[in-house]
């Protein structure tokens, strides 16, 4: 197949987003509000939410603008409207922060997914894997810039209906930003179920991180972080901090100071 690599990457992405997807499914179960919904459901007073009928919310923190026209010279283009005049959105394709309440013209290759994260959101993901049956022991957190915000991560046994009897857990994430510091709190795991993980590796990816962050000032629960637990990709401006814990009943706070290196 000429598009085999793109098809395989789409399948991999489905496995990666499973924690976000499963958490959204729990919210649908609790509220009756579908995870896939038209923009006018969340933005009923904005006229363009009714005219951009093909865009949709995927859970609370992802907006999708699907491509459905043939590519020309390797690119397919379309107009995209991002809602919320006082909101911002993270363009996953181009690694940039976009203002809401505006229309944009975007060009995309077959390798691109036109997805936008809500500013301030925290997106839980799996690493690349071939199954969602067993817990991989690692959760990737995409910490989206542009605002203070939060996220959630829901878990249950996954192969029975004991969640109906409150056999499930929820972990909440909160980020706060100032001109001089970014703090992320991974809350204590609330609830329980049989066979729940006893330890976890958190791979925290701060998107859109300026290169002026103070590497040696990064703290986890007030303690300096080993240098090997920190990586920075200048090409994508992603700072990654890795934290492993065997006590999921205690919160974790990561602090990243901003400013010129001394």
Tab-separated table of N, CA and C in Angstrom, residues 65-128:
chain	number	residue	atom	x	y	z
A	65	UNK	N	-9.827	19.133	13.020
A	65	UNK	CA	-10.249	19.731	11.751
A	65	UNK	C	-9.863	18.768	10.636
A	66	UNK	N	-10.705	17.793	10.324
A	66	UNK	CA	-10.319	16.710	9.410
A	66	UNK	C	-10.053	17.180	7.985
A	67	UNK	N	-9.162	16.467	7.326
A	67	UNK	CA	-8.851	16.696	5.917
A	67	UNK	C	-9.650	15.702	5.078
A	68	UNK	N	-10.353	16.199	4.084
A	68	UNK	CA	-11.161	15.311	3.248
A	68	UNK	C	-11.081	15.686	1.767
A	69	UNK	N	-10.078	16.478	1.396
A	69	UNK	CA	-9.873	16.827	-0.009
A	69	UNK	C	-8.550	16.238	-0.489
A	70	UNK	N	-8.439	15.894	-1.772
A	70	UNK	CA	-7.201	15.303	-2.297
A	70	UNK	C	-6.017	16.255	-2.166
A	71	UNK	N	-4.857	15.683	-1.944
A	71	UNK	CA	-3.633	16.482	-1.846
A	71	UNK	C	-3.185	16.933	-3.227
A	72	UNK	N	-2.611	18.131	-3.270
A	72	UNK	CA	-2.001	18.659	-4.481
A	72	UNK	C	-0.535	18.934	-4.178
A	73	UNK	N	0.350	18.281	-4.941
A	73	UNK	CA	1.790	18.438	-4.705
A	73	UNK	C	2.178	18.073	-3.272
A	74	UNK	N	1.496	17.072	-2.736
A	74	UNK	CA	1.847	16.576	-1.410
A	74	UNK	C	1.146	17.255	-0.259
A	75	UNK	N	0.340	18.294	-0.531
A	75	UNK	CA	-0.334	19.027	0.537
A	75	UNK	C	-1.828	19.131	0.262
A	76	UNK	N	-2.598	19.073	1.331
A	76	UNK	CA	-4.021	19.372	1.273
A	76	UNK	C	-4.277	20.544	2.207
A	77	UNK	N	-5.043	21.523	1.746
A	77	UNK	CA	-5.234	22.757	2.511
A	77	UNK	C	-6.707	22.962	2.851
A	78	UNK	N	-6.938	23.706	3.906
A	78	UNK	CA	-8.303	24.020	4.306
A	78	UNK	C	-8.302	25.205	5.256
A	79	UNK	N	-9.461	25.852	5.378
A	79	UNK	CA	-9.655	26.883	6.381
A	79	UNK	C	-10.025	26.215	7.702
A	80	UNK	N	-9.480	26.750	8.773
A	80	UNK	CA	-9.742	26.230	10.113
A	80	UNK	C	-10.193	27.383	10.993
A	81	UNK	N	-11.239	27.168	11.747
A	81	UNK	CA	-11.690	28.153	12.723
A	81	UNK	C	-11.469	27.590	14.119
A	82	UNK	N	-10.823	28.405	14.956
A	82	UNK	CA	-10.599	28.029	16.348
A	82	UNK	C	-11.504	28.871	17.234
A	83	UNK	N	-12.307	28.266	18.083
A	83	UNK	CA	-13.296	29.004	18.868
A	83	UNK	C	-12.707	29.685	20.096
A	84	UNK	N	-13.524	30.558	20.676
A	84	UNK	CA	-13.168	31.194	21.937
A	84	UNK	C	-12.276	32.399	21.771
A	85	UNK	N	-12.848	33.597	21.736
A	85	UNK	CA	-12.046	34.807	21.531
A	85	UNK	C	-11.014	35.013	22.619
A	86	UNK	N	-11.286	34.528	23.800
A	86	UNK	CA	-10.353	34.684	24.916
A	86	UNK	C	-9.555	33.414	25.182
A	87	UNK	N	-9.585	32.485	24.238
A	87	UNK	CA	-8.870	31.226	24.405
A	87	UNK	C	-7.707	31.120	23.429
A	88	UNK	N	-6.842	30.161	23.717
A	88	UNK	CA	-5.754	29.827	22.802
A	88	UNK	C	-5.730	28.317	22.591
A	89	UNK	N	-5.131	27.917	21.467
A	89	UNK	CA	-5.069	26.507	21.097
A	89	UNK	C	-3.666	26.169	20.621
A	90	UNK	N	-3.215	24.964	20.969
A	90	UNK	CA	-1.892	24.511	20.557
A	90	UNK	C	-2.016	23.703	19.274
A	91	UNK	N	-1.349	24.186	18.217
A	91	UNK	CA	-1.340	23.518	16.923
A	91	UNK	C	-0.338	22.367	16.984
A	92	UNK	N	-0.837	21.140	17.023
A	92	UNK	CA	0.023	19.970	17.176
A	92	UNK	C	0.928	19.785	15.966
A	93	UNK	N	0.431	20.103	14.777
A	93	UNK	CA	1.207	19.911	13.554
A	93	UNK	C	2.407	20.839	13.492
A	94	UNK	N	2.186	22.111	13.818
A	94	UNK	CA	3.234	23.119	13.640
A	94	UNK	C	3.856	23.596	14.953
A	95	UNK	N	3.484	22.970	16.075
A	95	UNK	CA	4.079	23.315	17.380
A	95	UNK	C	4.025	24.814	17.656
A	96	UNK	N	2.822	25.352	17.649
A	96	UNK	CA	2.662	26.785	17.884
A	96	UNK	C	1.340	27.050	18.591
A	97	UNK	N	1.303	28.175	19.296
A	97	UNK	CA	0.110	28.588	20.020
A	97	UNK	C	-0.710	29.511	19.127
A	98	UNK	N	-1.996	29.219	18.994
A	98	UNK	CA	-2.884	29.969	18.113
A	98	UNK	C	-3.982	30.631	18.940
A	99	UNK	N	-4.417	31.805	18.504
A	99	UNK	CA	-5.486	32.527	19.193
A	99	UNK	C	-6.852	32.035	18.733
A	100	UNK	N	-7.785	31.925	19.678
A	100	UNK	CA	-9.139	31.535	19.349
A	100	UNK	C	-9.932	32.692	18.772
A	101	UNK	N	-11.104	32.372	18.231
A	101	UNK	CA	-11.952	33.385	17.623
A	101	UNK	C	-11.478	33.842	16.267
A	102	UNK	N	-10.595	33.060	15.623
A	102	UNK	CA	-10.041	33.451	14.330
A	102	UNK	C	-10.025	32.269	13.373
A	103	UNK	N	-9.949	32.614	12.073
A	103	UNK	CA	-9.830	31.614	11.024
A	103	UNK	C	-8.389	31.552	10.538
A	104	UNK	N	-7.958	30.363	10.198
A	104	UNK	CA	-6.596	30.157	9.710
A	104	UNK	C	-6.634	29.279	8.462
A	105	UNK	N	-5.670	29.503	7.596
A	105	UNK	CA	-5.504	28.662	6.415
A	105	UNK	C	-4.348	27.717	6.678
A	106	UNK	N	-4.624	26.424	6.679
A	106	UNK	CA	-3.597	25.445	7.004
A	106	UNK	C	-3.339	24.482	5.875
A	107	UNK	N	-2.076	24.090	5.711
A	107	UNK	CA	-1.684	23.094	4.716
A	107	UNK	C	-1.083	21.897	5.439
A	108	UNK	N	-1.468	20.697	5.002
A	108	UNK	CA	-1.090	19.494	5.724
A	108	UNK	C	-0.687	18.392	4.755
A	109	UNK	N	0.307	17.609	5.157
A	109	UNK	CA	0.717	16.445	4.379
A	109	UNK	C	-0.050	15.219	4.864
A	110	UNK	N	0.170	14.098	4.213
A	110	UNK	CA	-0.471	12.856	4.638
A	110	UNK	C	0.011	12.400	6.013
A	111	UNK	N	1.147	12.918	6.457
A	111	UNK	CA	1.691	12.538	7.762
A	111	UNK	C	1.088	13.341	8.911
A	112	UNK	N	0.335	14.381	8.599
A	112	UNK	CA	-0.136	15.304	9.629
A	112	UNK	C	-1.521	14.935	10.144
A	113	UNK	N	-1.736	15.251	11.424
A	113	UNK	CA	-3.051	15.139	12.039
A	113	UNK	C	-3.473	16.553	12.454
A	114	UNK	N	-4.438	17.172	11.795
A	114	UNK	CA	-4.857	18.529	12.171
A	114	UNK	C	-5.633	18.523	13.491
A	115	UNK	N	-4.890	18.467	14.585
A	115	UNK	CA	-5.459	18.423	15.927
A	115	UNK	C	-4.931	19.612	16.711
A	116	UNK	N	-5.797	20.181	17.564
A	116	UNK	CA	-5.428	21.333	18.376
A	116	UNK	C	-5.769	21.032	19.831
A	117	UNK	N	-4.773	21.246	20.721
A	117	UNK	CA	-4.987	21.062	22.153
A	117	UNK	C	-5.428	22.382	22.773
A	118	UNK	N	-6.362	22.314	23.691
A	118	UNK	CA	-6.777	23.514	24.415
A	118	UNK	C	-5.623	24.028	25.278
A	119	UNK	N	-5.372	25.331	25.233
A	119	UNK	CA	-4.302	25.920	26.040
A	119	UNK	C	-4.542	25.630	27.517
A	120	UNK	N	-3.475	25.239	28.209
A	120	UNK	CA	-3.565	24.930	29.628
A	120	UNK	C	-3.957	23.503	29.943
A	121	UNK	N	-4.336	22.753	28.925
A	121	UNK	CA	-4.749	21.369	29.171
A	121	UNK	C	-3.541	20.477	29.439
A	122	UNK	N	-3.803	19.318	29.988
A	122	UNK	CA	-2.768	18.314	30.266
A	122	UNK	C	-3.297	16.991	29.724
A	123	UNK	N	-2.660	16.488	28.678
A	123	UNK	CA	-3.169	15.353	27.922
A	123	UNK	C	-2.419	14.078	28.320
A	124	UNK	N	-3.098	13.086	28.917
A	124	UNK	CA	-2.430	11.817	29.252
A	124	UNK	C	-2.379	10.883	28.043
A	125	UNK	N	-1.220	10.293	27.797
A	125	UNK	CA	-1.010	9.406	26.659
A	125	UNK	C	-0.218	8.176	27.081
A	126	UNK	N	-0.288	7.139	26.273
A	126	UNK	CA	0.589	5.983	26.409
A	126	UNK	C	1.810	6.161	25.506
A	127	UNK	N	2.917	5.508	25.825
A	127	UNK	CA	3.997	5.384	24.842
A	127	UNK	C	3.529	4.479	23.709
A	128	UNK	N	4.290	4.423	22.629
A	128	UNK	CA	3.922	3.566	21.499
A	128	UNK	C	3.843	2.116	21.960
